[in-house]
Amino acid sequence: MTKFKMQPVPPFRLDLTAWVLRRVPSNKMDRWDGQAYHRVLVVHGKPTEVSVVQKGTPEAPYITVTLAGPGAVIGNKPDVAHALTKMLGLDIDLAGFYQLAHSDARLSALADRFSGFKPPRLGSIFETLINGIACQQISLVVGITLLNRLSAAYGLAVGEHHAFPRPEDLAGASVEDLRSLGFSGRKAQNILAISRSIVDGELDLDALEQLDTASATSDLCNIYGVGRWTAEYVALRGLGRIDMYPADDVGSQNKLQNWLGLSKRPDYRGVHELIDKWSPYRGLIYFHLLLDSQDRQGLLSFPQQNGPQRRP
């Protein structure tokens, strides 16, 4: 077992950030037990159970990281720290967002409620792309169920917990294998084609990091089975482009309608007419509306000592 500390840019709240990663309580890949965030990462080919606990306060935070399993060696600390910095947004300074929020009473109230949240990223661009494909045209709960099954069937494990499968873990599967997990034939074909293209060196998703957002989403849309919604979803949740709002997302359209008290749900163009004034932080509106929905479902807690911190 290996332990080390990290210091996020304040303010920071691990619980809020973890819930945006989880999305729904049934997520078995990103786990939150009320005190710690848990996730199996594959580090240099070895599964590693990573547990993160926040110490200090949102305004003066630090986190303790514990590694267990085959990859729990001190030499893997830099790789895990790098992964957590991306996944939990530890180095992101949202001072500009809070300043923008102060100019709008409604947005300011939303930002204050969830002060300390950091925009997270899923474990890899590949994972985000497979998440997007899995959740196309079905409910989020059903999509996460499919992803749980995929991880349990193909992800490397530490005990009973599994990492999200890598391209090489999926490349040898068949369409029938994935259909047995509940995926449609078309989604199974797309997932396997992407996995095999990466393994064969024909597709380099990491190269998207070097592109501007418009070019990255355009390249993503050139992948068979990837449309505008999936590409924008990957830009936000996989590439960390926090100005990206996946405006085709029906669930988010409903959340925006409820938040702004609109008479009807906005379409793609209508969403942009409403949110473009909040550029370059439009993706943060998407995340904050998810937190608002989770809070209304009773999934979040605000203990007195760790409650939302009011900014001066």
PDB file of C-alpha atoms in Angstrom:
ATOM      1  CA  MET A   1       0.000   0.000   0.000  1.00  0.00           C
ATOM      2  CA  THR A   2       1.270   3.462  -0.933  1.00  0.00           C
ATOM      3  CA  LYS A   3       0.044   6.828   0.375  1.00  0.00           C
ATOM      4  CA  PHE A   4       0.749  10.409  -0.636  1.00  0.00           C
ATOM      5  CA  LYS A   5      -0.806  13.878  -0.497  1.00  0.00           C
ATOM      6  CA  MET A   6      -1.853  16.356  -3.162  1.00  0.00           C
ATOM      7  CA  GLN A   7      -2.982  19.976  -2.911  1.00  0.00           C
ATOM      8  CA  PRO A   8      -5.817  21.153  -5.185  1.00  0.00           C
ATOM      9  CA  VAL A   9      -6.263  24.752  -6.266  1.00  0.00           C
ATOM     10  CA  PRO A  10      -8.861  26.152  -3.831  1.00  0.00           C
ATOM     11  CA  PRO A  11     -11.742  26.171  -3.390  1.00  0.00           C
ATOM     12  CA  PHE A  12     -12.191  22.425  -3.754  1.00  0.00           C
ATOM     13  CA  ARG A  13     -14.836  19.894  -2.779  1.00  0.00           C
ATOM     14  CA  LEU A  14     -14.114  16.279  -3.578  1.00  0.00           C
ATOM     15  CA  ASP A  15     -17.688  15.160  -2.977  1.00  0.00           C
ATOM     16  CA  LEU A  16     -19.194  17.471  -5.596  1.00  0.00           C
ATOM     17  CA  THR A  17     -16.484  16.673  -8.115  1.00  0.00           C
ATOM     18  CA  ALA A  18     -16.877  12.929  -7.557  1.00  0.00           C
ATOM     19  CA  TRP A  19     -20.645  13.126  -8.036  1.00  0.00           C
ATOM     20  CA  VAL A  20     -20.242  14.822 -11.410  1.00  0.00           C
ATOM     21  CA  LEU A  21     -17.912  11.975 -12.380  1.00  0.00           C
ATOM     22  CA  ARG A  22     -20.393   9.388 -11.100  1.00  0.00           C
ATOM     23  CA  ARG A  23     -23.521  10.980 -12.595  1.00  0.00           C
ATOM     24  CA  VAL A  24     -25.791   8.330 -11.038  1.00  0.00           C
ATOM     25  CA  PRO A  25     -25.601   6.270  -7.806  1.00  0.00           C
ATOM     26  CA  SER A  26     -25.452   2.985  -9.736  1.00  0.00           C
ATOM     27  CA  ASN A  27     -22.022   3.798 -11.221  1.00  0.00           C
ATOM     28  CA  LYS A  28     -19.660   1.022 -10.082  1.00  0.00           C
ATOM     29  CA  MET A  29     -16.595   2.437 -11.832  1.00  0.00           C
ATOM     30  CA  ASP A  30     -16.463   5.773 -10.001  1.00  0.00           C
ATOM     31  CA  ARG A  31     -17.388   5.064  -6.385  1.00  0.00           C
ATOM     32  CA  TRP A  32     -18.179   7.450  -3.535  1.00  0.00           C
ATOM     33  CA  ASP A  33     -18.811   6.127  -0.031  1.00  0.00           C
ATOM     34  CA  GLY A  34     -19.572   9.454   1.626  1.00  0.00           C
ATOM     35  CA  GLN A  35     -15.951  10.036   2.630  1.00  0.00           C
ATOM     36  CA  ALA A  36     -13.708   8.772  -0.156  1.00  0.00           C
ATOM     37  CA  TYR A  37     -13.656   8.540  -3.930  1.00  0.00           C
ATOM     38  CA  HIS A  38     -12.550   5.128  -5.229  1.00  0.00           C
ATOM     39  CA  ARG A  39     -11.506   4.074  -8.704  1.00  0.00           C
ATOM     40  CA  VAL A  40      -9.441   1.275 -10.240  1.00  0.00           C
ATOM     41  CA  LEU A  41      -6.842   2.685 -12.626  1.00  0.00           C
ATOM     42  CA  VAL A  42      -4.502   0.675 -14.821  1.00  0.00           C
ATOM     43  CA  VAL A  43      -0.953   1.936 -14.267  1.00  0.00           C
ATOM     44  CA  HIS A  44       1.789   0.444 -16.442  1.00  0.00           C
ATOM     45  CA  GLY A  45      -0.465  -2.501 -17.186  1.00  0.00           C
ATOM     46  CA  LYS A  46      -1.338  -3.244 -13.561  1.00  0.00           C
ATOM     47  CA  PRO A  47      -4.703  -2.576 -11.898  1.00  0.00           C
ATOM     48  CA  THR A  48      -4.475  -0.167  -8.989  1.00  0.00           C
ATOM     49  CA  GLU A  49      -7.225   0.674  -6.516  1.00  0.00           C
ATOM     50  CA  VAL A  50      -7.028   4.422  -5.903  1.00  0.00           C
ATOM     51  CA  SER A  51      -8.785   5.939  -2.883  1.00  0.00           C
ATOM     52  CA  VAL A  52      -8.968   9.707  -2.385  1.00  0.00           C
ATOM     53  CA  VAL A  53     -10.023  11.510   0.803  1.00  0.00           C
ATOM     54  CA  GLN A  54     -10.261  15.275   1.262  1.00  0.00           C
ATOM     55  CA  LYS A  55      -8.702  16.919   4.304  1.00  0.00           C
ATOM     56  CA  GLY A  56      -8.680  20.517   5.429  1.00  0.00           C
ATOM     57  CA  THR A  57     -11.435  22.853   4.268  1.00  0.00           C
ATOM     58  CA  PRO A  58     -12.721  23.776   0.814  1.00  0.00           C
ATOM     59  CA  GLU A  59     -10.724  27.008   1.052  1.00  0.00           C
ATOM     60  CA  ALA A  60      -7.538  25.310   2.300  1.00  0.00           C
ATOM     61  CA  PRO A  61      -7.800  21.784   0.923  1.00  0.00           C
ATOM     62  CA  TYR A  62      -5.507  18.855   0.504  1.00  0.00           C
ATOM     63  CA  ILE A  63      -6.229  15.262  -0.404  1.00  0.00           C
ATOM     64  CA  THR A  64      -4.696  11.986   0.693  1.00  0.00           C
ATOM     65  CA  VAL A  65      -4.320   9.280  -1.932  1.00  0.00           C
ATOM     66  CA  THR A  66      -4.000   5.586  -1.077  1.00  0.00           C
ATOM     67  CA  LEU A  67      -2.966   2.958  -3.620  1.00  0.00           C
ATOM     68  CA  ALA A  68      -3.669  -0.758  -3.273  1.00  0.00           C
ATOM     69  CA  GLY A  69      -3.363  -3.778  -5.534  1.00  0.00           C
ATOM     70  CA  PRO A  70      -0.684  -4.898  -8.008  1.00  0.00           C
ATOM     71  CA  GLY A  71       0.147  -1.349  -9.111  1.00  0.00           C
ATOM     72  CA  ALA A  72       0.488   0.095  -5.597  1.00  0.00           C
ATOM     73  CA  VAL A  73       4.189   0.909  -5.765  1.00  0.00           C
ATOM     74  CA  ILE A  74       5.837   4.226  -4.990  1.00  0.00           C
ATOM     75  CA  GLY A  75       7.204   4.436  -8.526  1.00  0.00           C
ATOM     76  CA  ASN A  76       3.661   4.780  -9.856  1.00  0.00           C
ATOM     77  CA  LYS A  77       2.918   7.852  -7.746  1.00  0.00           C
ATOM     78  CA  PRO A  78       3.655  10.389 -10.551  1.00  0.00           C
ATOM     79  CA  ASP A  79       1.385   8.559 -12.998  1.00  0.00           C
ATOM     80  CA  VAL A  80      -1.483   8.340 -10.514  1.00  0.00           C
ATOM     81  CA  ALA A  81      -1.023  11.971  -9.484  1.00  0.00           C
ATOM     82  CA  HIS A  82      -1.128  13.023 -13.138  1.00  0.00           C
ATOM     83  CA  ALA A  83      -4.296  10.993 -13.732  1.00  0.00           C
ATOM     84  CA  LEU A  84      -6.034  12.401 -10.643  1.00  0.00           C
ATOM     85  CA  THR A  85      -5.064  15.960 -11.536  1.00  0.00           C
ATOM     86  CA  LYS A  86      -6.928  15.539 -14.816  1.00  0.00           C
ATOM     87  CA  MET A  87      -9.834  13.479 -13.508  1.00  0.00           C
ATOM     88  CA  LEU A  88     -10.544  15.699 -10.491  1.00  0.00           C
ATOM     89  CA  GLY A  89      -9.547  19.040 -12.022  1.00  0.00           C
ATOM     90  CA  LEU A  90      -7.102  19.632  -9.180  1.00  0.00           C
ATOM     91  CA  ASP A  91      -5.074  22.294 -11.014  1.00  0.00           C
ATOM     92  CA  ILE A  92      -8.001  24.257 -12.464  1.00  0.00           C
ATOM     93  CA  ASP A  93      -8.488  27.798 -11.184  1.00  0.00           C
ATOM     94  CA  LEU A  94     -12.118  28.887 -11.578  1.00  0.00           C
ATOM     95  CA  ALA A  95     -11.637  32.466 -10.374  1.00  0.00           C
ATOM     96  CA  GLY A  96     -12.651  33.748 -13.811  1.00  0.00           C
ATOM     97  CA  PHE A  97     -15.854  31.716 -13.703  1.00  0.00           C
ATOM     98  CA  TYR A  98     -16.778  33.014 -10.260  1.00  0.00           C
ATOM     99  CA  GLN A  99     -16.111  36.568 -11.426  1.00  0.00           C
ATOM    100  CA  LEU A 100     -18.399  36.029 -14.417  1.00  0.00           C
ATOM    101  CA  ALA A 101     -21.047  34.442 -12.204  1.00  0.00           C
ATOM    102  CA  HIS A 102     -21.137  37.536 -10.004  1.00  0.00           C
ATOM    103  CA  SER A 103     -22.505  39.519 -12.952  1.00  0.00           C
ATOM    104  CA  ASP A 104     -25.637  37.345 -13.144  1.00  0.00           C
ATOM    105  CA  ALA A 105     -27.804  36.854 -10.048  1.00  0.00           C
ATOM    106  CA  ARG A 106     -29.183  33.496 -11.139  1.00  0.00           C
ATOM    107  CA  LEU A 107     -25.795  32.076 -12.092  1.00  0.00           C
ATOM    108  CA  SER A 108     -24.185  33.519  -8.971  1.00  0.00           C
ATOM    109  CA  ALA A 109     -26.679  31.676  -6.776  1.00  0.00           C
ATOM    110  CA  LEU A 110     -25.961  28.418  -8.603  1.00  0.00           C
ATOM    111  CA  ALA A 111     -22.187  28.874  -8.411  1.00  0.00           C
ATOM    112  CA  ASP A 112     -22.347  29.723  -4.701  1.00  0.00           C
ATOM    113  CA  ARG A 113     -24.327  26.571  -3.915  1.00  0.00           C
ATOM    114  CA  PHE A 114     -21.639  24.381  -5.438  1.00  0.00           C
ATOM    115  CA  SER A 115     -18.512  26.383  -4.708  1.00  0.00           C
ATOM    116  CA  GLY A 116     -15.510  24.067  -4.648  1.00  0.00           C
ATOM    117  CA  PHE A 117     -16.658  21.870  -7.507  1.00  0.00           C
ATOM    118  CA  LYS A 118     -13.999  21.260 -10.149  1.00  0.00           C
ATOM    119  CA  PRO A 119     -14.783  20.178 -13.734  1.00  0.00           C
ATOM    120  CA  PRO A 120     -13.734  16.515 -13.926  1.00  0.00           C
ATOM    121  CA  ARG A 121     -12.658  14.379 -16.847  1.00  0.00           C
ATOM    122  CA  LEU A 122     -13.294  10.696 -17.335  1.00  0.00           C
ATOM    123  CA  GLY A 123     -10.321   8.350 -17.132  1.00  0.00           C
ATOM    124  CA  SER A 124      -9.292   8.644 -20.792  1.00  0.00           C
ATOM    125  CA  ILE A 125     -10.529   9.980 -24.103  1.00  0.00           C
ATOM    126  CA  PHE A 126     -11.240   6.384 -25.113  1.00  0.00           C
ATOM    127  CA  GLU A 127     -13.338   5.817 -21.999  1.00  0.00           C
ATOM    128  CA  THR A 128     -15.272   9.017 -22.669  1.00  0.00           C
ATOM    129  CA  LEU A 129     -15.952   8.050 -26.270  1.00  0.00           C
ATOM    130  CA  ILE A 130     -17.231   4.616 -25.241  1.00  0.00           C
ATOM    131  CA  ASN A 131     -19.370   6.291 -22.557  1.00  0.00           C
ATOM    132  CA  GLY A 132     -20.870   8.545 -25.186  1.00  0.00           C
ATOM    133  CA  ILE A 133     -21.637   5.679 -27.559  1.00  0.00           C
ATOM    134  CA  ALA A 134     -23.109   3.533 -24.784  1.00  0.00           C
ATOM    135  CA  CYS A 135     -25.461   6.318 -23.678  1.00  0.00           C
ATOM    136  CA  GLN A 136     -26.729   7.277 -27.142  1.00  0.00           C
ATOM    137  CA  GLN A 137     -30.548   7.375 -27.317  1.00  0.00           C
ATOM    138  CA  ILE A 138     -31.099   5.641 -23.960  1.00  0.00           C
ATOM    139  CA  SER A 139     -31.402   6.850 -20.392  1.00  0.00           C
ATOM    140  CA  LEU A 140     -28.258   7.637 -18.440  1.00  0.00           C
ATOM    141  CA  VAL A 141     -29.087   4.959 -15.863  1.00  0.00           C
ATOM    142  CA  VAL A 142     -29.336   2.287 -18.561  1.00  0.00           C
ATOM    143  CA  GLY A 143     -26.144   3.544 -20.201  1.00  0.00           C
ATOM    144  CA  ILE A 144     -24.202   3.364 -16.934  1.00  0.00           C
ATOM    145  CA  THR A 145     -25.564  -0.153 -16.368  1.00  0.00           C
ATOM    146  CA  LEU A 146     -24.129  -1.213 -19.723  1.00  0.00           C
ATOM    147  CA  LEU A 147     -20.782   0.370 -18.867  1.00  0.00           C
ATOM    148  CA  ASN A 148     -20.732  -1.371 -15.476  1.00  0.00           C
ATOM    149  CA  ARG A 149     -21.229  -4.698 -17.236  1.00  0.00           C
ATOM    150  CA  LEU A 150     -18.554  -3.892 -19.806  1.00  0.00           C
ATOM    151  CA  SER A 151     -16.061  -3.068 -17.054  1.00  0.00           C
ATOM    152  CA  ALA A 152     -16.922  -6.185 -15.045  1.00  0.00           C
ATOM    153  CA  ALA A 153     -16.496  -8.385 -18.112  1.00  0.00           C
ATOM    154  CA  TYR A 154     -13.323  -6.876 -19.590  1.00  0.00           C
ATOM    155  CA  GLY A 155     -11.657  -4.505 -17.113  1.00  0.00           C
ATOM    156  CA  LEU A 156      -8.670  -5.513 -15.003  1.00  0.00           C
ATOM    157  CA  ALA A 157      -9.652  -5.998 -11.371  1.00  0.00           C
ATOM    158  CA  VAL A 158      -8.490  -5.352  -7.839  1.00  0.00           C
ATOM    159  CA  GLY A 159     -10.656  -7.644  -5.763  1.00  0.00           C
ATOM    160  CA  GLU A 160     -14.269  -7.183  -6.816  1.00  0.00           C
ATOM    161  CA  HIS A 161     -13.722  -3.789  -8.436  1.00  0.00           C
ATOM    162  CA  HIS A 162     -12.814  -3.324 -12.094  1.00  0.00           C
ATOM    163  CA  ALA A 163     -11.050  -0.707 -14.155  1.00  0.00           C
ATOM    164  CA  PHE A 164     -12.668   0.600 -17.296  1.00  0.00           C
ATOM    165  CA  PRO A 165     -11.447  -1.647 -20.128  1.00  0.00           C
ATOM    166  CA  ARG A 166      -8.660  -0.464 -22.390  1.00  0.00           C
ATOM    167  CA  PRO A 167      -8.816  -0.803 -26.190  1.00  0.00           C
ATOM    168  CA  GLU A 168      -6.626  -3.911 -25.989  1.00  0.00           C
ATOM    169  CA  ASP A 169      -9.022  -5.450 -23.474  1.00  0.00           C
ATOM    170  CA  LEU A 170     -11.945  -5.090 -25.889  1.00  0.00           C
ATOM    171  CA  ALA A 171     -10.307  -5.671 -29.263  1.00  0.00           C
ATOM    172  CA  GLY A 172     -10.639  -9.446 -29.076  1.00  0.00           C
ATOM    173  CA  ALA A 173     -14.321  -9.449 -28.133  1.00  0.00           C
ATOM    174  CA  SER A 174     -17.096 -10.206 -30.600  1.00  0.00           C
ATOM    175  CA  VAL A 175     -20.317  -8.395 -31.366  1.00  0.00           C
ATOM    176  CA  GLU A 176     -22.169 -11.297 -29.775  1.00  0.00           C
ATOM    177  CA  ASP A 177     -20.102 -10.904 -26.597  1.00  0.00           C
ATOM    178  CA  LEU A 178     -21.144  -7.266 -26.220  1.00  0.00           C
ATOM    179  CA  ARG A 179     -24.729  -7.968 -27.197  1.00  0.00           C
ATOM    180  CA  SER A 180     -24.873 -10.469 -24.346  1.00  0.00           C
ATOM    181  CA  LEU A 181     -24.144  -7.538 -22.021  1.00  0.00           C
ATOM    182  CA  GLY A 182     -27.111  -5.603 -23.405  1.00  0.00           C
ATOM    183  CA  PHE A 183     -25.501  -3.462 -26.107  1.00  0.00           C
ATOM    184  CA  SER A 184     -27.272  -3.146 -29.426  1.00  0.00           C
ATOM    185  CA  GLY A 185     -25.567  -4.705 -32.414  1.00  0.00           C
ATOM    186  CA  ARG A 186     -24.723  -1.302 -33.861  1.00  0.00           C
ATOM    187  CA  LYS A 187     -23.190  -0.003 -30.636  1.00  0.00           C
ATOM    188  CA  ALA A 188     -21.227  -3.224 -30.205  1.00  0.00           C
ATOM    189  CA  GLN A 189     -19.860  -2.905 -33.739  1.00  0.00           C
ATOM    190  CA  ASN A 190     -18.845   0.714 -33.174  1.00  0.00           C
ATOM    191  CA  ILE A 191     -17.155   0.026 -29.828  1.00  0.00           C
ATOM    192  CA  LEU A 192     -15.185  -2.882 -31.246  1.00  0.00           C
ATOM    193  CA  ALA A 193     -14.220  -1.000 -34.416  1.00  0.00           C
ATOM    194  CA  ILE A 194     -12.848   1.904 -32.363  1.00  0.00           C
ATOM    195  CA  SER A 195     -10.975  -0.434 -30.011  1.00  0.00           C
ATOM    196  CA  ARG A 196      -9.380  -2.352 -32.878  1.00  0.00           C
ATOM    197  CA  SER A 197      -8.476   0.824 -34.772  1.00  0.00           C
ATOM    198  CA  ILE A 198      -6.588   2.083 -31.723  1.00  0.00           C
ATOM    199  CA  VAL A 199      -4.806  -1.239 -31.176  1.00  0.00           C
ATOM    200  CA  ASP A 200      -3.864  -1.383 -34.870  1.00  0.00           C
ATOM    201  CA  GLY A 201      -2.476   2.162 -34.750  1.00  0.00           C
ATOM    202  CA  GLU A 202      -5.064   3.545 -37.159  1.00  0.00           C
ATOM    203  CA  LEU A 203      -6.738   5.843 -34.621  1.00  0.00           C
ATOM    204  CA  ASP A 204      -4.928   8.115 -32.156  1.00  0.00           C
ATOM    205  CA  LEU A 205      -7.436   9.687 -29.795  1.00  0.00           C
ATOM    206  CA  ASP A 206      -4.716  11.267 -27.665  1.00  0.00           C
ATOM    207  CA  ALA A 207      -3.776  13.447 -30.648  1.00  0.00           C
ATOM    208  CA  LEU A 208      -7.064  15.289 -30.110  1.00  0.00           C
ATOM    209  CA  GLU A 209      -5.489  16.956 -27.062  1.00  0.00           C
ATOM    210  CA  GLN A 210      -3.350  19.058 -29.412  1.00  0.00           C
ATOM    211  CA  LEU A 211      -6.284  20.362 -31.466  1.00  0.00           C
ATOM    212  CA  ASP A 212      -8.578  23.294 -30.867  1.00  0.00           C
ATOM    213  CA  THR A 213     -12.091  22.344 -29.844  1.00  0.00           C
ATOM    214  CA  ALA A 214     -13.697  22.841 -33.260  1.00  0.00           C
ATOM    215  CA  SER A 215     -11.066  20.681 -34.968  1.00  0.00           C
ATOM    216  CA  ALA A 216     -11.281  18.008 -32.271  1.00  0.00           C
ATOM    217  CA  THR A 217     -15.062  17.708 -32.529  1.00  0.00           C
ATOM    218  CA  SER A 218     -14.833  17.650 -36.324  1.00  0.00           C
ATOM    219  CA  ASP A 219     -12.313  14.800 -36.206  1.00  0.00           C
ATOM    220  CA  LEU A 220     -14.474  12.908 -33.719  1.00  0.00           C
ATOM    221  CA  CYS A 221     -17.474  13.201 -36.031  1.00  0.00           C
ATOM    222  CA  ASN A 222     -15.413  11.471 -38.720  1.00  0.00           C
ATOM    223  CA  ILE A 223     -15.419   8.315 -36.578  1.00  0.00           C
ATOM    224  CA  TYR A 224     -18.235   5.996 -37.617  1.00  0.00           C
ATOM    225  CA  GLY A 225     -21.042   6.065 -35.059  1.00  0.00           C
ATOM    226  CA  VAL A 226     -20.044   9.429 -33.589  1.00  0.00           C
ATOM    227  CA  GLY A 227     -22.377  12.366 -34.100  1.00  0.00           C
ATOM    228  CA  ARG A 228     -22.471  15.916 -32.813  1.00  0.00           C
ATOM    229  CA  TRP A 229     -23.752  15.076 -29.330  1.00  0.00           C
ATOM    230  CA  THR A 230     -21.122  12.390 -28.725  1.00  0.00           C
ATOM    231  CA  ALA A 231     -18.323  14.585 -30.091  1.00  0.00           C
ATOM    232  CA  GLU A 232     -19.301  17.507 -27.873  1.00  0.00           C
ATOM    233  CA  TYR A 233     -19.667  15.167 -24.892  1.00  0.00           C
ATOM    234  CA  VAL A 234     -16.120  13.905 -25.461  1.00  0.00           C
ATOM    235  CA  ALA A 235     -14.814  17.455 -25.825  1.00  0.00           C
ATOM    236  CA  LEU A 236     -16.207  18.394 -22.408  1.00  0.00           C
ATOM    237  CA  ARG A 237     -15.779  15.200 -20.390  1.00  0.00           C
ATOM    238  CA  GLY A 238     -12.754  13.706 -22.130  1.00  0.00           C
ATOM    239  CA  LEU A 239     -10.726  16.683 -23.359  1.00  0.00           C
ATOM    240  CA  GLY A 240     -11.650  19.050 -20.550  1.00  0.00           C
ATOM    241  CA  ARG A 241     -12.871  21.827 -22.859  1.00  0.00           C
ATOM    242  CA  ILE A 242     -14.944  23.660 -20.258  1.00  0.00           C
ATOM    243  CA  ASP A 243     -16.465  26.046 -22.790  1.00  0.00           C
ATOM    244  CA  MET A 244     -18.223  23.112 -24.475  1.00  0.00           C
ATOM    245  CA  TYR A 245     -21.903  22.588 -23.671  1.00  0.00           C
ATOM    246  CA  PRO A 246     -23.339  19.422 -25.301  1.00  0.00           C
ATOM    247  CA  ALA A 247     -26.437  21.260 -26.447  1.00  0.00           C
ATOM    248  CA  ASP A 248     -28.125  18.215 -28.025  1.00  0.00           C
ATOM    249  CA  ASP A 249     -28.336  16.574 -24.593  1.00  0.00           C
ATOM    250  CA  VAL A 250     -32.083  16.293 -23.922  1.00  0.00           C
ATOM    251  CA  GLY A 251     -31.589  15.837 -20.194  1.00  0.00           C
ATOM    252  CA  SER A 252     -29.537  19.000 -20.012  1.00  0.00           C
ATOM    253  CA  GLN A 253     -32.078  20.853 -22.157  1.00  0.00           C
ATOM    254  CA  ASN A 254     -34.713  19.909 -19.584  1.00  0.00           C
ATOM    255  CA  LYS A 255     -32.485  21.060 -16.728  1.00  0.00           C
ATOM    256  CA  LEU A 256     -31.871  24.384 -18.474  1.00  0.00           C
ATOM    257  CA  GLN A 257     -35.598  24.826 -19.047  1.00  0.00           C
ATOM    258  CA  ASN A 258     -36.355  24.216 -15.374  1.00  0.00           C
ATOM    259  CA  TRP A 259     -33.539  26.433 -14.113  1.00  0.00           C
ATOM    260  CA  LEU A 260     -34.514  29.398 -16.284  1.00  0.00           C
ATOM    261  CA  GLY A 261     -38.271  28.843 -15.961  1.00  0.00           C
ATOM    262  CA  LEU A 262     -38.817  28.505 -19.705  1.00  0.00           C
ATOM    263  CA  SER A 263     -42.206  27.604 -21.167  1.00  0.00           C
ATOM    264  CA  LYS A 264     -40.687  24.967 -23.458  1.00  0.00           C
ATOM    265  CA  ARG A 265     -37.511  22.946 -23.748  1.00  0.00           C
ATOM    266  CA  PRO A 266     -34.885  24.694 -25.904  1.00  0.00           C
ATOM    267  CA  ASP A 267     -33.414  22.940 -28.925  1.00  0.00           C
ATOM    268  CA  TYR A 268     -29.729  23.024 -29.888  1.00  0.00           C
ATOM    269  CA  ARG A 269     -29.887  26.537 -31.274  1.00  0.00           C
ATOM    270  CA  GLY A 270     -32.052  27.733 -28.398  1.00  0.00           C
ATOM    271  CA  VAL A 271     -29.577  26.388 -25.858  1.00  0.00           C
ATOM    272  CA  HIS A 272     -26.786  28.400 -27.440  1.00  0.00           C
ATOM    273  CA  GLU A 273     -28.908  31.537 -27.544  1.00  0.00           C
ATOM    274  CA  LEU A 274     -29.287  31.185 -23.786  1.00  0.00           C
ATOM    275  CA  ILE A 275     -25.794  30.167 -22.712  1.00  0.00           C
ATOM    276  CA  ASP A 276     -23.382  31.800 -25.141  1.00  0.00           C
ATOM    277  CA  LYS A 277     -23.196  34.885 -22.928  1.00  0.00           C
ATOM    278  CA  TRP A 278     -21.390  32.705 -20.368  1.00  0.00           C
ATOM    279  CA  SER A 279     -18.525  31.762 -22.688  1.00  0.00           C
ATOM    280  CA  PRO A 280     -15.767  30.640 -22.032  1.00  0.00           C
ATOM    281  CA  TYR A 281     -17.397  28.679 -19.192  1.00  0.00           C
ATOM    282  CA  ARG A 282     -20.479  27.217 -20.872  1.00  0.00           C
ATOM    283  CA  GLY A 283     -19.535  23.663 -19.926  1.00  0.00           C
ATOM    284  CA  LEU A 284     -19.539  24.657 -16.274  1.00  0.00           C
ATOM    285  CA  ILE A 285     -23.223  25.543 -16.624  1.00  0.00           C
ATOM    286  CA  TYR A 286     -23.795  21.986 -17.865  1.00  0.00           C
ATOM    287  CA  PHE A 287     -22.008  20.553 -14.831  1.00  0.00           C
ATOM    288  CA  HIS A 288     -23.693  22.872 -12.334  1.00  0.00           C
ATOM    289  CA  LEU A 289     -27.129  21.948 -13.658  1.00  0.00           C
ATOM    290  CA  LEU A 290     -26.214  18.282 -13.159  1.00  0.00           C
ATOM    291  CA  LEU A 291     -25.242  19.061  -9.561  1.00  0.00           C
ATOM    292  CA  ASP A 292     -28.511  20.933  -9.090  1.00  0.00           C
ATOM    293  CA  SER A 293     -30.419  17.877 -10.308  1.00  0.00           C
ATOM    294  CA  GLN A 294     -28.417  15.561  -8.046  1.00  0.00           C
ATOM    295  CA  ASP A 295     -29.020  17.865  -5.094  1.00  0.00           C
ATOM    296  CA  ARG A 296     -32.767  17.858  -5.727  1.00  0.00           C
ATOM    297  CA  GLN A 297     -32.629  14.046  -5.707  1.00  0.00           C
ATOM    298  CA  GLY A 298     -31.001  14.132  -2.272  1.00  0.00           C
ATOM    299  CA  LEU A 299     -27.697  12.709  -3.487  1.00  0.00           C
ATOM    300  CA  LEU A 300     -25.524  15.538  -2.177  1.00  0.00           C
ATOM    301  CA  SER A 301     -24.866  16.517   1.415  1.00  0.00           C
ATOM    302  CA  PHE A 302     -23.789  19.854   2.813  1.00  0.00           C
ATOM    303  CA  PRO A 303     -22.446  19.351   6.359  1.00  0.00           C
ATOM    304  CA  GLN A 304     -21.937  22.590   8.237  1.00  0.00           C
ATOM    305  CA  GLN A 305     -18.155  22.357   8.336  1.00  0.00           C
ATOM    306  CA  ASN A 306     -17.838  21.558   4.630  1.00  0.00           C
ATOM    307  CA  GLY A 307     -20.753  23.510   3.223  1.00  0.00           C
ATOM    308  CA  PRO A 308     -20.617  25.848   0.255  1.00  0.00           C
ATOM    309  CA  GLN A 309     -18.221  28.702   0.911  1.00  0.00           C
ATOM    310  CA  ARG A 310     -19.449  32.193   0.126  1.00  0.00           C
ATOM    311  CA  ARG A 311     -16.995  34.240  -1.847  1.00  0.00           C
ATOM    312  CA  PRO A 312     -16.279  37.806  -0.835  1.00  0.00           C
TER     313      PRO A 312
END
